[in-house]
Amino acid sequence: MNEKRILGVIKRKAKYIGIVFGVLVLAIFVGRKTTIDVFSSLFAENERKLPIYCVDTEEKKVAISFDAAWGK
């Protein structure tokens, strides 16, 4: 009787470990492209992104920003 209980606990723990491992593998594969895009844009030396200074629109809106593109 005691051996059956031990085997049941071991099977349950193995099941939980398998689920956690599966979720981690899924998260790695799902987030891989986004992570690569983020880090490749950080280290791209050729690409210089500038802020948007004006946009044509029919609505009357005002936007204020400070320190836009200083130092580059």
PDB file of N, CA and C in Angstrom:
ATOM      1  N   MET A   1       0.821  -1.197   0.000  1.00  0.00           N
ATOM      2  CA  MET A   1       0.000   0.000   0.000  1.00  0.00           C
ATOM      3  C   MET A   1       0.862   1.257   0.000  1.00  0.00           C
ATOM      4  N   ASN A   2       1.908   1.265   0.772  1.00  0.00           N
ATOM      5  CA  ASN A   2       2.791   2.409   0.869  1.00  0.00           C
ATOM      6  C   ASN A   2       3.526   2.652  -0.456  1.00  0.00           C
ATOM      7  N   GLU A   3       3.875   1.598  -1.165  1.00  0.00           N
ATOM      8  CA  GLU A   3       4.564   1.734  -2.449  1.00  0.00           C
ATOM      9  C   GLU A   3       3.650   2.374  -3.489  1.00  0.00           C
ATOM     10  N   LYS A   4       2.377   2.041  -3.480  1.00  0.00           N
ATOM     11  CA  LYS A   4       1.425   2.637  -4.410  1.00  0.00           C
ATOM     12  C   LYS A   4       1.285   4.141  -4.161  1.00  0.00           C
ATOM     13  N   ARG A   5       1.293   4.525  -2.907  1.00  0.00           N
ATOM     14  CA  ARG A   5       1.185   5.936  -2.554  1.00  0.00           C
ATOM     15  C   ARG A   5       2.416   6.694  -3.045  1.00  0.00           C
ATOM     16  N   ILE A   6       3.594   6.124  -2.860  1.00  0.00           N
ATOM     17  CA  ILE A   6       4.841   6.758  -3.298  1.00  0.00           C
ATOM     18  C   ILE A   6       4.857   6.897  -4.819  1.00  0.00           C
ATOM     19  N   LEU A   7       4.438   5.844  -5.521  1.00  0.00           N
ATOM     20  CA  LEU A   7       4.398   5.907  -6.982  1.00  0.00           C
ATOM     21  C   LEU A   7       3.396   6.963  -7.459  1.00  0.00           C
ATOM     22  N   GLY A   8       2.292   7.089  -6.770  1.00  0.00           N
ATOM     23  CA  GLY A   8       1.300   8.112  -7.127  1.00  0.00           C
ATOM     24  C   GLY A   8       1.858   9.514  -6.963  1.00  0.00           C
ATOM     25  N   VAL A   9       2.602   9.747  -5.882  1.00  0.00           N
ATOM     26  CA  VAL A   9       3.206  11.057  -5.640  1.00  0.00           C
ATOM     27  C   VAL A   9       4.256  11.351  -6.710  1.00  0.00           C
ATOM     28  N   ILE A  10       5.058  10.360  -7.042  1.00  0.00           N
ATOM     29  CA  ILE A  10       6.095  10.538  -8.063  1.00  0.00           C
ATOM     30  C   ILE A  10       5.465  10.841  -9.418  1.00  0.00           C
ATOM     31  N   LYS A  11       4.394  10.146  -9.771  1.00  0.00           N
ATOM     32  CA  LYS A  11       3.721  10.391 -11.048  1.00  0.00           C
ATOM     33  C   LYS A  11       3.123  11.795 -11.085  1.00  0.00           C
ATOM     34  N   ARG A  12       2.530  12.214  -9.967  1.00  0.00           N
ATOM     35  CA  ARG A  12       1.938  13.544  -9.900  1.00  0.00           C
ATOM     36  C   ARG A  12       3.004  14.630 -10.055  1.00  0.00           C
ATOM     37  N   LYS A  13       4.137  14.470  -9.378  1.00  0.00           N
ATOM     38  CA  LYS A  13       5.217  15.451  -9.483  1.00  0.00           C
ATOM     39  C   LYS A  13       5.791  15.473 -10.899  1.00  0.00           C
ATOM     40  N   ALA A  14       5.931  14.293 -11.496  1.00  0.00           N
ATOM     41  CA  ALA A  14       6.438  14.232 -12.865  1.00  0.00           C
ATOM     42  C   ALA A  14       5.484  14.929 -13.825  1.00  0.00           C
ATOM     43  N   LYS A  15       4.192  14.788 -13.602  1.00  0.00           N
ATOM     44  CA  LYS A  15       3.193  15.452 -14.440  1.00  0.00           C
ATOM     45  C   LYS A  15       3.311  16.965 -14.313  1.00  0.00           C
ATOM     46  N   TYR A  16       3.445  17.481 -13.095  1.00  0.00           N
ATOM     47  CA  TYR A  16       3.571  18.923 -12.885  1.00  0.00           C
ATOM     48  C   TYR A  16       4.875  19.456 -13.492  1.00  0.00           C
ATOM     49  N   ILE A  17       5.948  18.721 -13.338  1.00  0.00           N
ATOM     50  CA  ILE A  17       7.232  19.133 -13.922  1.00  0.00           C
ATOM     51  C   ILE A  17       7.120  19.169 -15.440  1.00  0.00           C
ATOM     52  N   GLY A  18       6.448  18.193 -16.024  1.00  0.00           N
ATOM     53  CA  GLY A  18       6.251  18.174 -17.473  1.00  0.00           C
ATOM     54  C   GLY A  18       5.427  19.350 -17.960  1.00  0.00           C
ATOM     55  N   ILE A  19       4.389  19.706 -17.207  1.00  0.00           N
ATOM     56  CA  ILE A  19       3.554  20.848 -17.584  1.00  0.00           C
ATOM     57  C   ILE A  19       4.362  22.142 -17.516  1.00  0.00           C
ATOM     58  N   VAL A  20       5.126  22.330 -16.457  1.00  0.00           N
ATOM     59  CA  VAL A  20       5.944  23.541 -16.309  1.00  0.00           C
ATOM     60  C   VAL A  20       6.978  23.612 -17.428  1.00  0.00           C
ATOM     61  N   PHE A  21       7.615  22.501 -17.729  1.00  0.00           N
ATOM     62  CA  PHE A  21       8.607  22.463 -18.804  1.00  0.00           C
ATOM     63  C   PHE A  21       7.954  22.805 -20.148  1.00  0.00           C
ATOM     64  N   GLY A  22       6.784  22.263 -20.395  1.00  0.00           N
ATOM     65  CA  GLY A  22       6.070  22.547 -21.639  1.00  0.00           C
ATOM     66  C   GLY A  22       5.707  24.011 -21.774  1.00  0.00           C
ATOM     67  N   VAL A  23       5.247  24.621 -20.689  1.00  0.00           N
ATOM     68  CA  VAL A  23       4.896  26.039 -20.708  1.00  0.00           C
ATOM     69  C   VAL A  23       6.146  26.883 -20.967  1.00  0.00           C
ATOM     70  N   LEU A  24       7.267  26.535 -20.364  1.00  0.00           N
ATOM     71  CA  LEU A  24       8.508  27.278 -20.588  1.00  0.00           C
ATOM     72  C   LEU A  24       8.968  27.172 -22.037  1.00  0.00           C
ATOM     73  N   VAL A  25       8.910  25.981 -22.595  1.00  0.00           N
ATOM     74  CA  VAL A  25       9.305  25.792 -23.996  1.00  0.00           C
ATOM     75  C   VAL A  25       8.380  26.595 -24.909  1.00  0.00           C
ATOM     76  N   LEU A  26       7.093  26.571 -24.648  1.00  0.00           N
ATOM     77  CA  LEU A  26       6.132  27.336 -25.442  1.00  0.00           C
ATOM     78  C   LEU A  26       6.423  28.836 -25.344  1.00  0.00           C
ATOM     79  N   ALA A  27       6.709  29.312 -24.149  1.00  0.00           N
ATOM     80  CA  ALA A  27       7.005  30.738 -23.964  1.00  0.00           C
ATOM     81  C   ALA A  27       8.268  31.140 -24.718  1.00  0.00           C
ATOM     82  N   ILE A  28       9.259  30.274 -24.736  1.00  0.00           N
ATOM     83  CA  ILE A  28      10.498  30.577 -25.457  1.00  0.00           C
ATOM     84  C   ILE A  28      10.223  30.684 -26.949  1.00  0.00           C
ATOM     85  N   PHE A  29       9.479  29.753 -27.509  1.00  0.00           N
ATOM     86  CA  PHE A  29       9.212  29.778 -28.942  1.00  0.00           C
ATOM     87  C   PHE A  29       8.287  30.922 -29.338  1.00  0.00           C
ATOM     88  N   VAL A  30       7.338  31.262 -28.505  1.00  0.00           N
ATOM     89  CA  VAL A  30       6.414  32.354 -28.822  1.00  0.00           C
ATOM     90  C   VAL A  30       7.128  33.696 -28.718  1.00  0.00           C
ATOM     91  N   GLY A  31       7.948  33.890 -27.708  1.00  0.00           N
ATOM     92  CA  GLY A  31       8.611  35.168 -27.491  1.00  0.00           C
ATOM     93  C   GLY A  31       9.917  35.344 -28.222  1.00  0.00           C
ATOM     94  N   ARG A  32      10.380  34.326 -28.942  1.00  0.00           N
ATOM     95  CA  ARG A  32      11.691  34.388 -29.576  1.00  0.00           C
ATOM     96  C   ARG A  32      11.762  35.478 -30.635  1.00  0.00           C
ATOM     97  N   LYS A  33      10.792  35.570 -31.525  1.00  0.00           N
ATOM     98  CA  LYS A  33      10.825  36.566 -32.603  1.00  0.00           C
ATOM     99  C   LYS A  33      10.764  37.973 -32.043  1.00  0.00           C
ATOM    100  N   THR A  34       9.919  38.202 -31.068  1.00  0.00           N
ATOM    101  CA  THR A  34       9.813  39.528 -30.465  1.00  0.00           C
ATOM    102  C   THR A  34      11.124  39.922 -29.791  1.00  0.00           C
ATOM    103  N   THR A  35      11.725  38.998 -29.087  1.00  0.00           N
ATOM    104  CA  THR A  35      12.989  39.273 -28.408  1.00  0.00           C
ATOM    105  C   THR A  35      14.079  39.587 -29.414  1.00  0.00           C
ATOM    106  N   ILE A  36      14.143  38.836 -30.495  1.00  0.00           N
ATOM    107  CA  ILE A  36      15.152  39.082 -31.523  1.00  0.00           C
ATOM    108  C   ILE A  36      14.931  40.449 -32.154  1.00  0.00           C
ATOM    109  N   ASP A  37      13.690  40.818 -32.426  1.00  0.00           N
ATOM    110  CA  ASP A  37      13.391  42.125 -33.015  1.00  0.00           C
ATOM    111  C   ASP A  37      13.802  43.264 -32.089  1.00  0.00           C
ATOM    112  N   VAL A  38      13.544  43.109 -30.812  1.00  0.00           N
ATOM    113  CA  VAL A  38      13.882  44.173 -29.852  1.00  0.00           C
ATOM    114  C   VAL A  38      15.386  44.371 -29.783  1.00  0.00           C
ATOM    115  N   PHE A  39      16.134  43.288 -29.624  1.00  0.00           N
ATOM    116  CA  PHE A  39      17.575  43.422 -29.472  1.00  0.00           C
ATOM    117  C   PHE A  39      18.266  43.785 -30.773  1.00  0.00           C
ATOM    118  N   SER A  40      17.748  43.353 -31.911  1.00  0.00           N
ATOM    119  CA  SER A  40      18.365  43.733 -33.175  1.00  0.00           C
ATOM    120  C   SER A  40      18.155  45.217 -33.453  1.00  0.00           C
ATOM    121  N   SER A  41      17.023  45.773 -33.037  1.00  0.00           N
ATOM    122  CA  SER A  41      16.801  47.203 -33.236  1.00  0.00           C
ATOM    123  C   SER A  41      17.650  48.033 -32.264  1.00  0.00           C
ATOM    124  N   LEU A  42      17.957  47.490 -31.100  1.00  0.00           N
ATOM    125  CA  LEU A  42      18.796  48.216 -30.142  1.00  0.00           C
ATOM    126  C   LEU A  42      20.227  48.350 -30.634  1.00  0.00           C
ATOM    127  N   PHE A  43      20.742  47.306 -31.289  1.00  0.00           N
ATOM    128  CA  PHE A  43      22.140  47.279 -31.683  1.00  0.00           C
ATOM    129  C   PHE A  43      22.357  47.619 -33.154  1.00  0.00           C
ATOM    130  N   ALA A  44      21.326  48.069 -33.862  1.00  0.00           N
ATOM    131  CA  ALA A  44      21.477  48.447 -35.269  1.00  0.00           C
ATOM    132  C   ALA A  44      22.133  49.819 -35.324  1.00  0.00           C
ATOM    133  N   GLU A  45      23.339  49.885 -35.872  1.00  0.00           N
ATOM    134  CA  GLU A  45      24.069  51.145 -35.919  1.00  0.00           C
ATOM    135  C   GLU A  45      23.690  51.972 -37.140  1.00  0.00           C
ATOM    136  N   ASN A  46      23.214  51.343 -38.189  1.00  0.00           N
ATOM    137  CA  ASN A  46      22.905  52.055 -39.428  1.00  0.00           C
ATOM    138  C   ASN A  46      21.570  52.784 -39.331  1.00  0.00           C
ATOM    139  N   GLU A  47      20.683  52.263 -38.553  1.00  0.00           N
ATOM    140  CA  GLU A  47      19.320  52.769 -38.520  1.00  0.00           C
ATOM    141  C   GLU A  47      19.176  53.844 -37.450  1.00  0.00           C
ATOM    142  N   ARG A  48      18.757  55.033 -37.869  1.00  0.00           N
ATOM    143  CA  ARG A  48      18.555  56.120 -36.925  1.00  0.00           C
ATOM    144  C   ARG A  48      17.094  56.532 -36.992  1.00  0.00           C
ATOM    145  N   LYS A  49      16.380  56.377 -35.909  1.00  0.00           N
ATOM    146  CA  LYS A  49      14.971  56.725 -35.871  1.00  0.00           C
ATOM    147  C   LYS A  49      14.824  58.131 -35.305  1.00  0.00           C
ATOM    148  N   LEU A  50      14.063  58.944 -36.007  1.00  0.00           N
ATOM    149  CA  LEU A  50      13.811  60.310 -35.568  1.00  0.00           C
ATOM    150  C   LEU A  50      12.364  60.441 -35.108  1.00  0.00           C
ATOM    151  N   PRO A  51      12.104  61.379 -34.225  1.00  0.00           N
ATOM    152  CA  PRO A  51      10.724  61.568 -33.766  1.00  0.00           C
ATOM    153  C   PRO A  51       9.852  62.172 -34.865  1.00  0.00           C
ATOM    154  N   ILE A  52       8.559  62.017 -34.723  1.00  0.00           N
ATOM    155  CA  ILE A  52       7.597  62.597 -35.651  1.00  0.00           C
ATOM    156  C   ILE A  52       7.346  64.036 -35.205  1.00  0.00           C
ATOM    157  N   TYR A  53       7.583  64.985 -36.106  1.00  0.00           N
ATOM    158  CA  TYR A  53       7.432  66.387 -35.754  1.00  0.00           C
ATOM    159  C   TYR A  53       6.043  66.926 -36.060  1.00  0.00           C
ATOM    160  N   CYS A  54       5.410  66.453 -37.126  1.00  0.00           N
ATOM    161  CA  CYS A  54       4.068  66.927 -37.437  1.00  0.00           C
ATOM    162  C   CYS A  54       3.312  65.845 -38.203  1.00  0.00           C
ATOM    163  N   VAL A  55       1.978  65.900 -38.079  1.00  0.00           N
ATOM    164  CA  VAL A  55       1.095  64.949 -38.742  1.00  0.00           C
ATOM    165  C   VAL A  55      -0.093  65.732 -39.285  1.00  0.00           C
ATOM    166  N   ASP A  56      -0.445  65.491 -40.552  1.00  0.00           N
ATOM    167  CA  ASP A  56      -1.623  66.143 -41.133  1.00  0.00           C
ATOM    168  C   ASP A  56      -2.886  65.476 -40.596  1.00  0.00           C
ATOM    169  N   THR A  57      -3.761  66.292 -40.001  1.00  0.00           N
ATOM    170  CA  THR A  57      -5.008  65.766 -39.462  1.00  0.00           C
ATOM    171  C   THR A  57      -6.094  66.840 -39.543  1.00  0.00           C
ATOM    172  N   GLU A  58      -7.327  66.419 -39.573  1.00  0.00           N
ATOM    173  CA  GLU A  58      -8.457  67.341 -39.602  1.00  0.00           C
ATOM    174  C   GLU A  58      -8.804  67.832 -38.192  1.00  0.00           C
ATOM    175  N   GLU A  59      -8.416  67.080 -37.188  1.00  0.00           N
ATOM    176  CA  GLU A  59      -8.750  67.418 -35.804  1.00  0.00           C
ATOM    177  C   GLU A  59      -7.785  68.469 -35.267  1.00  0.00           C
ATOM    178  N   LYS A  60      -8.275  69.277 -34.361  1.00  0.00           N
ATOM    179  CA  LYS A  60      -7.431  70.279 -33.719  1.00  0.00           C
ATOM    180  C   LYS A  60      -6.848  69.676 -32.446  1.00  0.00           C
ATOM    181  N   LYS A  61      -5.556  69.319 -32.510  1.00  0.00           N
ATOM    182  CA  LYS A  61      -4.884  68.720 -31.355  1.00  0.00           C
ATOM    183  C   LYS A  61      -3.497  69.318 -31.227  1.00  0.00           C
ATOM    184  N   VAL A  62      -2.986  69.326 -30.014  1.00  0.00           N
ATOM    185  CA  VAL A  62      -1.642  69.807 -29.744  1.00  0.00           C
ATOM    186  C   VAL A  62      -0.910  68.726 -28.960  1.00  0.00           C
ATOM    187  N   ALA A  63       0.344  68.478 -29.354  1.00  0.00           N
ATOM    188  CA  ALA A  63       1.184  67.530 -28.626  1.00  0.00           C
ATOM    189  C   ALA A  63       2.503  68.213 -28.304  1.00  0.00           C
ATOM    190  N   ILE A  64       2.982  68.033 -27.104  1.00  0.00           N
ATOM    191  CA  ILE A  64       4.236  68.650 -26.675  1.00  0.00           C
ATOM    192  C   ILE A  64       5.190  67.551 -26.245  1.00  0.00           C
ATOM    193  N   SER A  65       6.444  67.656 -26.714  1.00  0.00           N
ATOM    194  CA  SER A  65       7.479  66.704 -26.273  1.00  0.00           C
ATOM    195  C   SER A  65       8.751  67.488 -25.984  1.00  0.00           C
ATOM    196  N   PHE A  66       9.578  66.930 -25.127  1.00  0.00           N
ATOM    197  CA  PHE A  66      10.811  67.591 -24.733  1.00  0.00           C
ATOM    198  C   PHE A  66      11.989  66.645 -24.982  1.00  0.00           C
ATOM    199  N   ASP A  67      13.156  67.217 -25.229  1.00  0.00           N
ATOM    200  CA  ASP A  67      14.405  66.467 -25.447  1.00  0.00           C
ATOM    201  C   ASP A  67      14.276  65.467 -26.591  1.00  0.00           C
ATOM    202  N   ALA A  68      13.616  65.832 -27.664  1.00  0.00           N
ATOM    203  CA  ALA A  68      13.418  64.933 -28.792  1.00  0.00           C
ATOM    204  C   ALA A  68      14.687  64.848 -29.624  1.00  0.00           C
ATOM    205  N   ALA A  69      15.294  63.660 -29.711  1.00  0.00           N
ATOM    206  CA  ALA A  69      16.448  63.350 -30.544  1.00  0.00           C
ATOM    207  C   ALA A  69      17.696  64.174 -30.188  1.00  0.00           C
ATOM    208  N   TRP A  70      17.851  64.545 -28.958  1.00  0.00           N
ATOM    209  CA  TRP A  70      19.067  65.273 -28.587  1.00  0.00           C
ATOM    210  C   TRP A  70      20.209  64.289 -28.410  1.00  0.00           C
ATOM    211  N   GLY A  71      21.386  64.721 -28.747  1.00  0.00           N
ATOM    212  CA  GLY A  71      22.573  63.908 -28.521  1.00  0.00           C
ATOM    213  C   GLY A  71      22.866  62.906 -29.623  1.00  0.00           C
ATOM    214  N   LYS A  72      22.126  62.927 -30.699  1.00  0.00           N
ATOM    215  CA  LYS A  72      22.408  61.974 -31.780  1.00  0.00           C
ATOM    216  C   LYS A  72      22.489  62.673 -33.087  1.00  0.00           C
TER     217      LYS A  72
END
